[in-house]
CSV table of C-alpha atoms in Angstrom, one decimal:
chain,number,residue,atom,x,y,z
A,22,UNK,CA,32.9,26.7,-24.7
A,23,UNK,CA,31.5,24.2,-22.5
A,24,UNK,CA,28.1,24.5,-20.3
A,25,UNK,CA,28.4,26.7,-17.4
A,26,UNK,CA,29.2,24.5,-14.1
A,27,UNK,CA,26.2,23.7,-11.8
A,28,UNK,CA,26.5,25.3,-8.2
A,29,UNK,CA,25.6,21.6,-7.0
A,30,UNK,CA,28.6,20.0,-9.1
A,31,UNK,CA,31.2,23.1,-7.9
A,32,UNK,CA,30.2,22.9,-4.3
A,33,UNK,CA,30.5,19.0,-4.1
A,34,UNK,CA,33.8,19.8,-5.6
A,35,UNK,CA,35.1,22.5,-3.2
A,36,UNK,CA,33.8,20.4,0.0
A,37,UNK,CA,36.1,17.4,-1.4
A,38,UNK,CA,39.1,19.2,-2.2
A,39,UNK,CA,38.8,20.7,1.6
A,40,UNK,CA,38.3,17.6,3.0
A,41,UNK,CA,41.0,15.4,0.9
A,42,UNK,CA,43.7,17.9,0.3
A,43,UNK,CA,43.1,20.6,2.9
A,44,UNK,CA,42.0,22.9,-0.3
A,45,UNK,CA,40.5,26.8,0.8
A,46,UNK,CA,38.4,27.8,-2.4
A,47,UNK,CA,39.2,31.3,-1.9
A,48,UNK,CA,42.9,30.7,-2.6
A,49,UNK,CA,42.4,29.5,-6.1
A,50,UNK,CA,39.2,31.6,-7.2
A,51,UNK,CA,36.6,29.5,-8.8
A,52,UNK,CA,38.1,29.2,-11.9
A,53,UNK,CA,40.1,26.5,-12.6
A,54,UNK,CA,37.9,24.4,-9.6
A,55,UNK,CA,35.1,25.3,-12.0
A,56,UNK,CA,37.7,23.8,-15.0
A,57,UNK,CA,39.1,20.9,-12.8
A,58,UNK,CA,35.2,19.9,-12.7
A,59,UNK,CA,34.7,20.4,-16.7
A,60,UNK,CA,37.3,18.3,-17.7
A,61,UNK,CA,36.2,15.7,-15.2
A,62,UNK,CA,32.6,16.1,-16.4
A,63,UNK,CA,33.7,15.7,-19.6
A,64,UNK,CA,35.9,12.4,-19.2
A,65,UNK,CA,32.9,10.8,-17.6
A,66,UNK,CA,30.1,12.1,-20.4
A,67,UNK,CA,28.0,13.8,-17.7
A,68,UNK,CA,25.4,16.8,-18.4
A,69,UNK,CA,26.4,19.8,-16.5
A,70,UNK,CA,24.7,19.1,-12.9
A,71,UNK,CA,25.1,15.1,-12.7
A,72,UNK,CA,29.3,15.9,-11.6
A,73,UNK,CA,28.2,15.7,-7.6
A,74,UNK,CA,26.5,12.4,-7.7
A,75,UNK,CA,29.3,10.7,-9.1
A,76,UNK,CA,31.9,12.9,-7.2
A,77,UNK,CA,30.4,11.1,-3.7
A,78,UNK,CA,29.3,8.0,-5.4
A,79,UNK,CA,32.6,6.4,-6.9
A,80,UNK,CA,35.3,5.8,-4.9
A,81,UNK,CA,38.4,7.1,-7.0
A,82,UNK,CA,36.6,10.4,-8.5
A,83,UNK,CA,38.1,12.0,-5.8
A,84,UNK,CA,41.4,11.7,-6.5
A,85,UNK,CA,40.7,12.0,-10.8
A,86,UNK,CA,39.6,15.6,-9.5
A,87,UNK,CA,42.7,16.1,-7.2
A,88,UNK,CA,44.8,15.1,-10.2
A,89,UNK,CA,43.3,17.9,-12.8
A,90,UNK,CA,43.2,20.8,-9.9
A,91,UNK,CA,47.0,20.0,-9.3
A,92,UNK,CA,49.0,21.8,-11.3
A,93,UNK,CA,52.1,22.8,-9.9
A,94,UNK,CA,54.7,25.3,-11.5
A,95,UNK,CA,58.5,24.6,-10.1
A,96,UNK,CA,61.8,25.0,-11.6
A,97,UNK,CA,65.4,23.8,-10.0
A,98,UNK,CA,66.8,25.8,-7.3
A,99,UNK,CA,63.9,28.1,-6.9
A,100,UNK,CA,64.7,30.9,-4.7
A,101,UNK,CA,68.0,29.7,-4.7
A,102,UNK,CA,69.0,30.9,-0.9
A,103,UNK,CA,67.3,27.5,0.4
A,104,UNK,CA,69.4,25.5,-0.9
A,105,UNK,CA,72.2,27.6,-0.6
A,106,UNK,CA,71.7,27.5,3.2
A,107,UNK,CA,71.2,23.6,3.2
A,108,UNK,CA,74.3,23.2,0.9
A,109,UNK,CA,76.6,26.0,2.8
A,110,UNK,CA,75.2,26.0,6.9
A,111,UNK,CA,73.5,22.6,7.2
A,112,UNK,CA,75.1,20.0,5.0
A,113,UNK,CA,78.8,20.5,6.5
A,114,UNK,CA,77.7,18.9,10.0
A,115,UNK,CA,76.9,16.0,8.4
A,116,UNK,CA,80.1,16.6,5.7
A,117,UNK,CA,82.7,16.8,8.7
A,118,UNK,CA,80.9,14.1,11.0
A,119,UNK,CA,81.5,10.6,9.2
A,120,UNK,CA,80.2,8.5,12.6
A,121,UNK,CA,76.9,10.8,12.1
A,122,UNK,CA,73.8,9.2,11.5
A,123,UNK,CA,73.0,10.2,7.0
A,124,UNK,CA,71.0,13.4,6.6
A,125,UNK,CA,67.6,12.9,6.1
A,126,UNK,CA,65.4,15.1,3.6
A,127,UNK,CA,61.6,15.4,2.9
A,128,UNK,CA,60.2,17.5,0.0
A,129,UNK,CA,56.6,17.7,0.6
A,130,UNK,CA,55.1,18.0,-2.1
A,131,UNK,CA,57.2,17.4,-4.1
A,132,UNK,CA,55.3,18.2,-7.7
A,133,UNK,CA,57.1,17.3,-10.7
A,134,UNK,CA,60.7,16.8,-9.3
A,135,UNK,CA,62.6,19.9,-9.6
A,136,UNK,CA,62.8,20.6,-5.5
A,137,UNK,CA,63.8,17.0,-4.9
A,138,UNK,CA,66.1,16.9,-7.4
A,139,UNK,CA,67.8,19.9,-6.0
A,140,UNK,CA,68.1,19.0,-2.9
A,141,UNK,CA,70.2,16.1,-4.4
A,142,UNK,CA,72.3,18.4,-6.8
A,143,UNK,CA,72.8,21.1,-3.4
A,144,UNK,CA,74.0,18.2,-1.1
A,145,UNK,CA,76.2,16.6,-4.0
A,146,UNK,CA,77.9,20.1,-4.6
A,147,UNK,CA,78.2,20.6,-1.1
A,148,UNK,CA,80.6,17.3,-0.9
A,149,UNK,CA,78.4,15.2,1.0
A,150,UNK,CA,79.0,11.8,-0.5
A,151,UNK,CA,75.8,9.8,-1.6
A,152,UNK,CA,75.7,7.2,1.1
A,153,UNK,CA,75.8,10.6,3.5
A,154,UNK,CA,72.1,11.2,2.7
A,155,UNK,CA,68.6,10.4,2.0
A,156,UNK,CA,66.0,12.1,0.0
A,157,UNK,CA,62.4,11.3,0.2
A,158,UNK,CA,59.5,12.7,-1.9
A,159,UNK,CA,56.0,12.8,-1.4
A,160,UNK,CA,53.5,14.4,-3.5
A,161,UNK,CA,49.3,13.5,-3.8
A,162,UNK,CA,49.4,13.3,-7.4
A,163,UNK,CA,50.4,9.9,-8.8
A,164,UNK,CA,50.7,11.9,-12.2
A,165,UNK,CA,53.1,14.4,-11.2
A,166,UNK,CA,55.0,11.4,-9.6
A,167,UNK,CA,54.8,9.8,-12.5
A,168,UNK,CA,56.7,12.9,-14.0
A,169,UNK,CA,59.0,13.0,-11.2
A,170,UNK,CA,60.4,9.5,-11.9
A,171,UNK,CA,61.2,10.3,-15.7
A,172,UNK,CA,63.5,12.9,-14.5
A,173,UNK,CA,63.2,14.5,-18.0
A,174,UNK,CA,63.0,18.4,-18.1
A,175,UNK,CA,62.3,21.6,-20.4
A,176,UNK,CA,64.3,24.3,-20.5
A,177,UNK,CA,61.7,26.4,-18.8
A,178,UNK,CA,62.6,24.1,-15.6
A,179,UNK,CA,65.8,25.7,-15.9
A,180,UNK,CA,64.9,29.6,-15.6
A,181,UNK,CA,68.0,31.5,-13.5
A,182,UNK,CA,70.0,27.7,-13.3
A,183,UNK,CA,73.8,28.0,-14.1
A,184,UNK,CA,74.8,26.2,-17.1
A,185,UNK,CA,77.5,24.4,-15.7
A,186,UNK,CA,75.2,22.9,-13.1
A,187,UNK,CA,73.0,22.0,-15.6
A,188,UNK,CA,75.7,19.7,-18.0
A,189,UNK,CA,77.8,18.4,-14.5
A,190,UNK,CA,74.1,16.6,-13.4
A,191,UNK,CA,71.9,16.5,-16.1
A,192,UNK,CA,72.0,14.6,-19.6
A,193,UNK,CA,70.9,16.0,-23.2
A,194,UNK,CA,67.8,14.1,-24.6
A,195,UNK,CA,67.0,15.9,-27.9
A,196,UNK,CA,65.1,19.3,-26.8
A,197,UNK,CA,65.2,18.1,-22.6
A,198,UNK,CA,67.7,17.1,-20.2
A,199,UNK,CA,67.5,13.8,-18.1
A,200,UNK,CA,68.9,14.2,-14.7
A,201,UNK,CA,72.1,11.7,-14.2
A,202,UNK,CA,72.8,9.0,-12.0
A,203,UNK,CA,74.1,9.4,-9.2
A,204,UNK,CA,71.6,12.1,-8.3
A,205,UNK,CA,68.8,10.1,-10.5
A,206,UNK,CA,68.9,7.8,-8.2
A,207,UNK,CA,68.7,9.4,-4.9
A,208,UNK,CA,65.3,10.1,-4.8
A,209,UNK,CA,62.3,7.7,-3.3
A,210,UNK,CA,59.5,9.0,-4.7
A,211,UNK,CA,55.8,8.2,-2.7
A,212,UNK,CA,52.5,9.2,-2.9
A,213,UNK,CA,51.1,10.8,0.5
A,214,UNK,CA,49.4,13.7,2.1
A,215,UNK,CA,50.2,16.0,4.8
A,216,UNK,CA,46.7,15.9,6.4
A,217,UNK,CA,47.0,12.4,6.5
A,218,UNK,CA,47.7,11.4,10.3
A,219,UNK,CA,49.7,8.3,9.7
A,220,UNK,CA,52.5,9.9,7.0
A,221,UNK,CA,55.0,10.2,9.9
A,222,UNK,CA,54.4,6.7,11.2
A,223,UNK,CA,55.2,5.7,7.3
A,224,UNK,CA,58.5,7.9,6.9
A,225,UNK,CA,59.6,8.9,10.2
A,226,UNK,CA,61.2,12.1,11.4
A,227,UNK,CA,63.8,13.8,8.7
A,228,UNK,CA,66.7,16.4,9.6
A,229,UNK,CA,65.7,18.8,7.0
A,230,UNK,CA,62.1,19.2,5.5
A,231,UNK,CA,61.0,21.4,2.5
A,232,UNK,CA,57.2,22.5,2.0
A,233,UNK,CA,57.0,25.3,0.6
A,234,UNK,CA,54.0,27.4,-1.2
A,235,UNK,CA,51.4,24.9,0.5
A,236,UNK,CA,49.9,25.8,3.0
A,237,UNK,CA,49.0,29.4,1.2
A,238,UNK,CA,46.2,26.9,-0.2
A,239,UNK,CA,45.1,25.7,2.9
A,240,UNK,CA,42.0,26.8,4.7
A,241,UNK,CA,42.3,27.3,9.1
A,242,UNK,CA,42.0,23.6,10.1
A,243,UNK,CA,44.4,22.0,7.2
A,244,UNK,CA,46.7,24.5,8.7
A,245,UNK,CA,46.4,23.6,12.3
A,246,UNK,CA,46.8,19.8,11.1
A,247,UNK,CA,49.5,20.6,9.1
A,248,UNK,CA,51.7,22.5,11.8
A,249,UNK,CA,51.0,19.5,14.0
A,250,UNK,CA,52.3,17.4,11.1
A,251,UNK,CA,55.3,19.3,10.9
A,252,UNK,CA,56.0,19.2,15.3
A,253,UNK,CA,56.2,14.9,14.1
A,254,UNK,CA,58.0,15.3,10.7
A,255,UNK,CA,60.7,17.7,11.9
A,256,UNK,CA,63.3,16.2,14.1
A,257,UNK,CA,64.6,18.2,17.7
A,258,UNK,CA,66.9,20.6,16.0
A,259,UNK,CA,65.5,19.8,12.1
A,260,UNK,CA,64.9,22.6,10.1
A,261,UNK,CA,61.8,23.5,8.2
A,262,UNK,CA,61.8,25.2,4.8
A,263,UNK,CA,58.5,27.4,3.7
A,264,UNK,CA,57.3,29.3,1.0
A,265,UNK,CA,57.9,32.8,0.9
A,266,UNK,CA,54.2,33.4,0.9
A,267,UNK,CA,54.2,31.5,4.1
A,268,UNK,CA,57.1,32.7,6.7
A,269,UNK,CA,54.2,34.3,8.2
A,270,UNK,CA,51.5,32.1,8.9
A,271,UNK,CA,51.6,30.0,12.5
A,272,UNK,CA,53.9,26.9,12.1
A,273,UNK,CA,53.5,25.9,15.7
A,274,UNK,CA,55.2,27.0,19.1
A,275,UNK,CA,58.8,24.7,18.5
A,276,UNK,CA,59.5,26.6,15.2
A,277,UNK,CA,62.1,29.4,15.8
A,278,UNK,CA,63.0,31.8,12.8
A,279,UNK,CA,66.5,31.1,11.7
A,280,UNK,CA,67.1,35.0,11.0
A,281,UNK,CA,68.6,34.1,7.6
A,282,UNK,CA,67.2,36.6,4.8
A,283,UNK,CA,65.6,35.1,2.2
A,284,UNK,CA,66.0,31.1,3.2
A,285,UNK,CA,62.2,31.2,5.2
A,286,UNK,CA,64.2,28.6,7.6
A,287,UNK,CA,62.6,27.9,10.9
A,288,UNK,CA,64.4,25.7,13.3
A,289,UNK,CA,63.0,23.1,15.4
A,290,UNK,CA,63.4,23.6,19.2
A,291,UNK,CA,65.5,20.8,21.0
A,292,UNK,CA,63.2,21.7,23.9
A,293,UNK,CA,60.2,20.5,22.9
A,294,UNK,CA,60.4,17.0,21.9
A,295,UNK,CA,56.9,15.7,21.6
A,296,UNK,CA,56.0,19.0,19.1
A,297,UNK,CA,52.6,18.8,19.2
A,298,UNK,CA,51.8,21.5,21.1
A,299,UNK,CA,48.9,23.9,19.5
A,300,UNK,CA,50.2,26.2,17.3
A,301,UNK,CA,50.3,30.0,18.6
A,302,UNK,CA,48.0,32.7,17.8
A,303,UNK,CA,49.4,34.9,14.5
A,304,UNK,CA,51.5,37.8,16.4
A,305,UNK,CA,54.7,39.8,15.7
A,306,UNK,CA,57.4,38.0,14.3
A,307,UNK,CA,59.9,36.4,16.5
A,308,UNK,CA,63.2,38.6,14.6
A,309,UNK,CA,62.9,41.8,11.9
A,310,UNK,CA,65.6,41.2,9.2
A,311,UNK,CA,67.4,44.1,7.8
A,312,UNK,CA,65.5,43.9,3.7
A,313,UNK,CA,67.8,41.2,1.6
A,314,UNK,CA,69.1,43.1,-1.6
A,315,UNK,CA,67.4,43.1,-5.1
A,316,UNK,CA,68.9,39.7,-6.5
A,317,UNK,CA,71.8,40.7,-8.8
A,318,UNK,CA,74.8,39.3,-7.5
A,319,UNK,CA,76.0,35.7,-8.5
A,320,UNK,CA,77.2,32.6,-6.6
A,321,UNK,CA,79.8,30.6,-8.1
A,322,UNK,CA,76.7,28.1,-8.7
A,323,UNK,CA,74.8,30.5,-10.7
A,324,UNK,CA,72.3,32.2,-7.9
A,325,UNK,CA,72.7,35.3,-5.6
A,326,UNK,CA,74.9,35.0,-3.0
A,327,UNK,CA,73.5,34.6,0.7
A,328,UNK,CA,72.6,37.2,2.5
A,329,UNK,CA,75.2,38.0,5.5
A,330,UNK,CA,72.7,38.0,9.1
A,331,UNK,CA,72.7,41.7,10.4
A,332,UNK,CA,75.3,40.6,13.0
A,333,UNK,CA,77.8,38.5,12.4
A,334,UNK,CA,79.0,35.9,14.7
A,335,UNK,CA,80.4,36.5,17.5
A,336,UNK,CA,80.0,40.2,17.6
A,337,UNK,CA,79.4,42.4,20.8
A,338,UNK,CA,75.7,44.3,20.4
A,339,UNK,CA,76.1,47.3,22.0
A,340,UNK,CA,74.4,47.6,25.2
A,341,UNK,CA,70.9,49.4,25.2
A,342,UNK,CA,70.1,52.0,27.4
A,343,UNK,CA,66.7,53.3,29.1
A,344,UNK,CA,66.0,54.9,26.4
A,345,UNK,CA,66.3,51.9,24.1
A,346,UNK,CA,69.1,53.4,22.0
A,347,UNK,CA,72.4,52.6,22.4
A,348,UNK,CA,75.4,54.8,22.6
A,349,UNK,CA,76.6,56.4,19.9
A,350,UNK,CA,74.8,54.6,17.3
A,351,UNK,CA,74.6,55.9,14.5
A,352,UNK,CA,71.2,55.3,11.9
A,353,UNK,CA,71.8,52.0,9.3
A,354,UNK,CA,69.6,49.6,8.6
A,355,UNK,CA,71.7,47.3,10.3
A,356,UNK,CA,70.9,48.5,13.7
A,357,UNK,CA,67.6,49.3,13.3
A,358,UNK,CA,67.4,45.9,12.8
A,359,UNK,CA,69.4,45.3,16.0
A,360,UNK,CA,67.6,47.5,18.2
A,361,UNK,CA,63.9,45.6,17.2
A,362,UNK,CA,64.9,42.1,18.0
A,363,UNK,CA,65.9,43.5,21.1
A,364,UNK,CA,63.0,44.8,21.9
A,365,UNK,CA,63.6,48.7,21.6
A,366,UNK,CA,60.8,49.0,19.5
A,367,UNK,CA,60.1,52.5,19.9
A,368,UNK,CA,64.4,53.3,19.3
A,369,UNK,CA,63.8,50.8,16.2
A,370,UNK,CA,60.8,52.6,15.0
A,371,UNK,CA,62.4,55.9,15.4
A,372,UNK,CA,65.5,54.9,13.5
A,373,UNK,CA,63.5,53.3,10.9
A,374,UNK,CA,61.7,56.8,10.2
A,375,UNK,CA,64.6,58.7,10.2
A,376,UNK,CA,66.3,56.3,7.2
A,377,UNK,CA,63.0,56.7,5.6
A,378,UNK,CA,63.3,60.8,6.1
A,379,UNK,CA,66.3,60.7,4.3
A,380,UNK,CA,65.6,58.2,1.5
A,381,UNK,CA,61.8,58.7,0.6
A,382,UNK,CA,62.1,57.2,-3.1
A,383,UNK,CA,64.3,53.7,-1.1
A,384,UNK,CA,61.7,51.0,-0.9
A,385,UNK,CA,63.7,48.6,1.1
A,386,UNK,CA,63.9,51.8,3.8
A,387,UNK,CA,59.9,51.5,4.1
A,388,UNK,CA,60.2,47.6,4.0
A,389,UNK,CA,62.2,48.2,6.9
A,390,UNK,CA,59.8,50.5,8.7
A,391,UNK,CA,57.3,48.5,8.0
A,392,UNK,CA,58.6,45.4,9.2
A,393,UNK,CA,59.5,47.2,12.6
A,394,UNK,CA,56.4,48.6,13.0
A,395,UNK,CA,54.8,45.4,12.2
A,396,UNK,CA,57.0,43.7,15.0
A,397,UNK,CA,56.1,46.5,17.1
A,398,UNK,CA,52.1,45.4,17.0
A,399,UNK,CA,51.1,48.8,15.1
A,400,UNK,CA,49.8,47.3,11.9
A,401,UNK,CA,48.4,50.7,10.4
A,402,UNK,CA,52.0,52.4,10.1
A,403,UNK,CA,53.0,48.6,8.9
A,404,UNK,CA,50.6,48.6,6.0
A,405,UNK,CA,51.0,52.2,5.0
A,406,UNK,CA,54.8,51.2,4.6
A,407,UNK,CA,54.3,48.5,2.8
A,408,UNK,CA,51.9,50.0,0.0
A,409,UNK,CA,54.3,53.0,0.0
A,410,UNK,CA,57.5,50.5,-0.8
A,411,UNK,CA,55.3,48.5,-3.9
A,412,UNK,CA,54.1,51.7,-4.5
A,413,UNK,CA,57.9,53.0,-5.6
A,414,UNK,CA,58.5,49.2,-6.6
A,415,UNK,CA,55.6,47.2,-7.8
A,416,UNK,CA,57.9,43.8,-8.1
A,417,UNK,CA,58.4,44.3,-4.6
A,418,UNK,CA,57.8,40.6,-3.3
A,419,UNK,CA,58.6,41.1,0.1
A,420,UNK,CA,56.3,44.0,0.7
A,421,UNK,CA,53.8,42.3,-1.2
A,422,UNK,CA,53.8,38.9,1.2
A,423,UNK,CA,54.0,41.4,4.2
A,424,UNK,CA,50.7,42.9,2.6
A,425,UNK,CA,49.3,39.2,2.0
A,426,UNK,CA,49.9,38.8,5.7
A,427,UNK,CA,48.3,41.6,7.5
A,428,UNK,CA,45.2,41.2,5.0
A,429,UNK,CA,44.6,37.7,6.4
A,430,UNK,CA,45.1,38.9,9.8
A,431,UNK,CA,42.3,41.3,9.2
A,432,UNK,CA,40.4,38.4,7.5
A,433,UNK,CA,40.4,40.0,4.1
A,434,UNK,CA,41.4,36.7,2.2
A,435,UNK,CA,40.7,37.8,-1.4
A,436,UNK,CA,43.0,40.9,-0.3
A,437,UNK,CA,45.8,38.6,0.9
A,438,UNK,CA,45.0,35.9,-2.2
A,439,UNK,CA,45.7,39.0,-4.8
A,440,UNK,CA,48.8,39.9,-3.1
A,441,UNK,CA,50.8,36.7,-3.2
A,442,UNK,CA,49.6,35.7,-6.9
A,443,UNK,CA,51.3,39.4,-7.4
A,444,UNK,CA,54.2,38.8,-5.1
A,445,UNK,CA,54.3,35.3,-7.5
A,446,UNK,CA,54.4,37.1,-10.3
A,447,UNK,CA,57.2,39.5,-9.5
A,448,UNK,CA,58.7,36.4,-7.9
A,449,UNK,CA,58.3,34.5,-12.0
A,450,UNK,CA,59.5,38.4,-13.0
A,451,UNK,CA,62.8,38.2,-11.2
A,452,UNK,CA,63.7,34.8,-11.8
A,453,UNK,CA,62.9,35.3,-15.9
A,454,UNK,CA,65.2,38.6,-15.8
């Protein structure tokens, strides 16, 4: 065991990381900052306490700290139902429209290459052509870049991948697998930062833009910058892919919800061009899905299938009367569902309770109520849902996040920290089963 870090040494060390990479403490625990800053220490020979001199006194220390606190954890296709929805709803426009301008991606950050990479394999599969698309990486760690361009993967970077996608794009090196050419070489890997003003002058605006489980790390003002980045990185009718952990945190006023269970799509407004507007004030959500299913059932690519939106296209809603509910309906989760995003919350709210009445032991039936009542602006009958659903289902990732969420709205941030690392968990759970 090593000396104990200095307060000095991990303070200089937290007010760096906030500065460079937009790092809040409080997401990460002091722990591994506290280790990032040992190893560091270590490298250079210093005595515990002589880390924050050096730290402010050499000009690439701060990145050699950046490098040791980054340590991401990815796999191919995680989540699955983003990529599905860029591979199945977005790709085709761009599939069926030859004269169209190619599809341009960003996958920010980008880590060790797994997201990028899948991006490729999605668009590929989809029948987009290579010369149909362009994929751009960026990621602050030259190391992890460094990894990226090798393109050589564990098995554990496989976890829930189909083995047939696996041999069609990827080629056996003793114990790994190398990703092939063409989607090898589809990739332009860069280093970069999202705080960093100038990335969209270097890159442009892109059609489709993955970042997903960042800003969960961020602290306020990295997250106002970064919704701003995302208003000049997000082209008029682009879409934006998040984190799970992050469908509810303020992404700025020209990102609508896509309504699609399980993606954490937003779409960028065609109304809004300059999209750089301040972001809003945390509130209700914009849409209350009806719960996505317990993953079970399989794609032809190896992943659950996407979820169906609670109305299909081109179906009449009933109309709503005074009363908010509509005649004749009859209590599914459907239309409670229905009757919330249009604005019948106390119908909605009703309906919900009723399904919960007659299922008590259903989590997704208090996921529901809970995501109504949340809508509805009463955040007490929204968190006593919630803890009743992972209380019948601990591995309840959706409740958890909902949890995470109303916690940082209350300003509890070690509450809302604890519940997404154990909505990540169950999230690692459900992929490993």
């Amino acid at each position: 065991m090593g000396a104990p870090e200095s307060e000095p040494d991990l303070i200089a060390a937290e007010r760096v990381l906030g500065e460079r990479i937009g790092l809040n403490p409080d997401s990460l625990g002091r722990g591994p900052i506290a280790q990032a800053v040992t190893a560091r220490r270590k490298a250079l020979g210093l005595a515990a306490g002589a880390y924050a001199g050096v730290l402010s006194g050499r000009e690439d220390e701060p990145q050699a700290l950046i490098e040791e606190v980054v340590v991401p954890e990815s796999w191919f296709f995680r989540d699955r139902l983003p990529f599905e929805h860029l591979a199945m709803v977005l790709a085709p426009a761009w599939r069926d429209d030859p004269g169209r301008p190619p599809l341009r991606s960003l996958c920010l950050p980008c880590a060790g290459g797994e997201e990028p990479y899948s991006v490729v394999i999605a668009l590929l599969d989809s029948g987009l052509p290579p010369g149909r698309f362009r994929v751009v990486a960026v990621d602050v760690s030259r190391r992890e870049l460094d990894r990226a361009r090798a393109a050589t993967y564990r098995s554990h970077s496989f976890r829930g991948v189909d083995a047939a996608v696996r041999d069609r794009h990827f080629d056996r090196v003793g114990e790994a697998w190398r990703v092939a050419s063409p989607a090898r070489d589809l990739v332009d890997w860069q280093q970069g930062n999202l705080l960093d003003p100038a990335l969209a002058d270097r890159f442009g605006d892109f059609d489709v833009v993955f970042c997903r489980n960042l800003l969960i790390y961020f602290h306020d003002e990295a997250r106002r910058r970064a919704s701003a980045a995302f208003g000049r990185l997000v082209t008029p009718g682009g879409t934006l892919f998040v984190g799970h952990a992050e469908a509810g945190l303020p992404l700025g006023p020209a990102f609508l919800a896509t309504g699609r269970p399980g993606t954490f799509a937003f779409l960028r407004s065609r109304d809004d061009p300059a999209g750089d507007g301040p972001p809003p004030r945390p509130g209700p959500p914009r849409r209350v899905d009806a719960p996505a299913p317990r993953p079970g059932a399989r794609s032809a690519t190896g992943g659950p299938r996407a979820t169906r939106p609670a109305t299909a296209p081109g179906r009449r809603t009933p109309p709503v009367t005074a009363s908010g509910e509509a005649p004749g309906a009859t209590d599914t989760v459907e239309r409670a569902a229905e009757l919330a995003n249009q604005g019948a919350w106390e119908a909605a709210t009703a309906m919900a309770g009723r399904l919960v009445s007659r299922s008590p032991s259903d989590p997704s039936a208090h996921v529901l109520l809970g995501a109504i009542a949340q809508g509805a602006g009463r955040s007490d009958l929204a968190e006593a849902s919630f803890r009743r659903a992972v209380y019948l289902d601990g591995h309840r990732v959706d409740a958890l996040l909902a949890l995470a969420a109303l916690a940082e709205a209350k300003g509890d941030r070690a509450a809302a920290a604890n519940y997404r690392r154990r909505a990540d968990r169950a999230d690692r759970r459900e992929v490993g089963s």
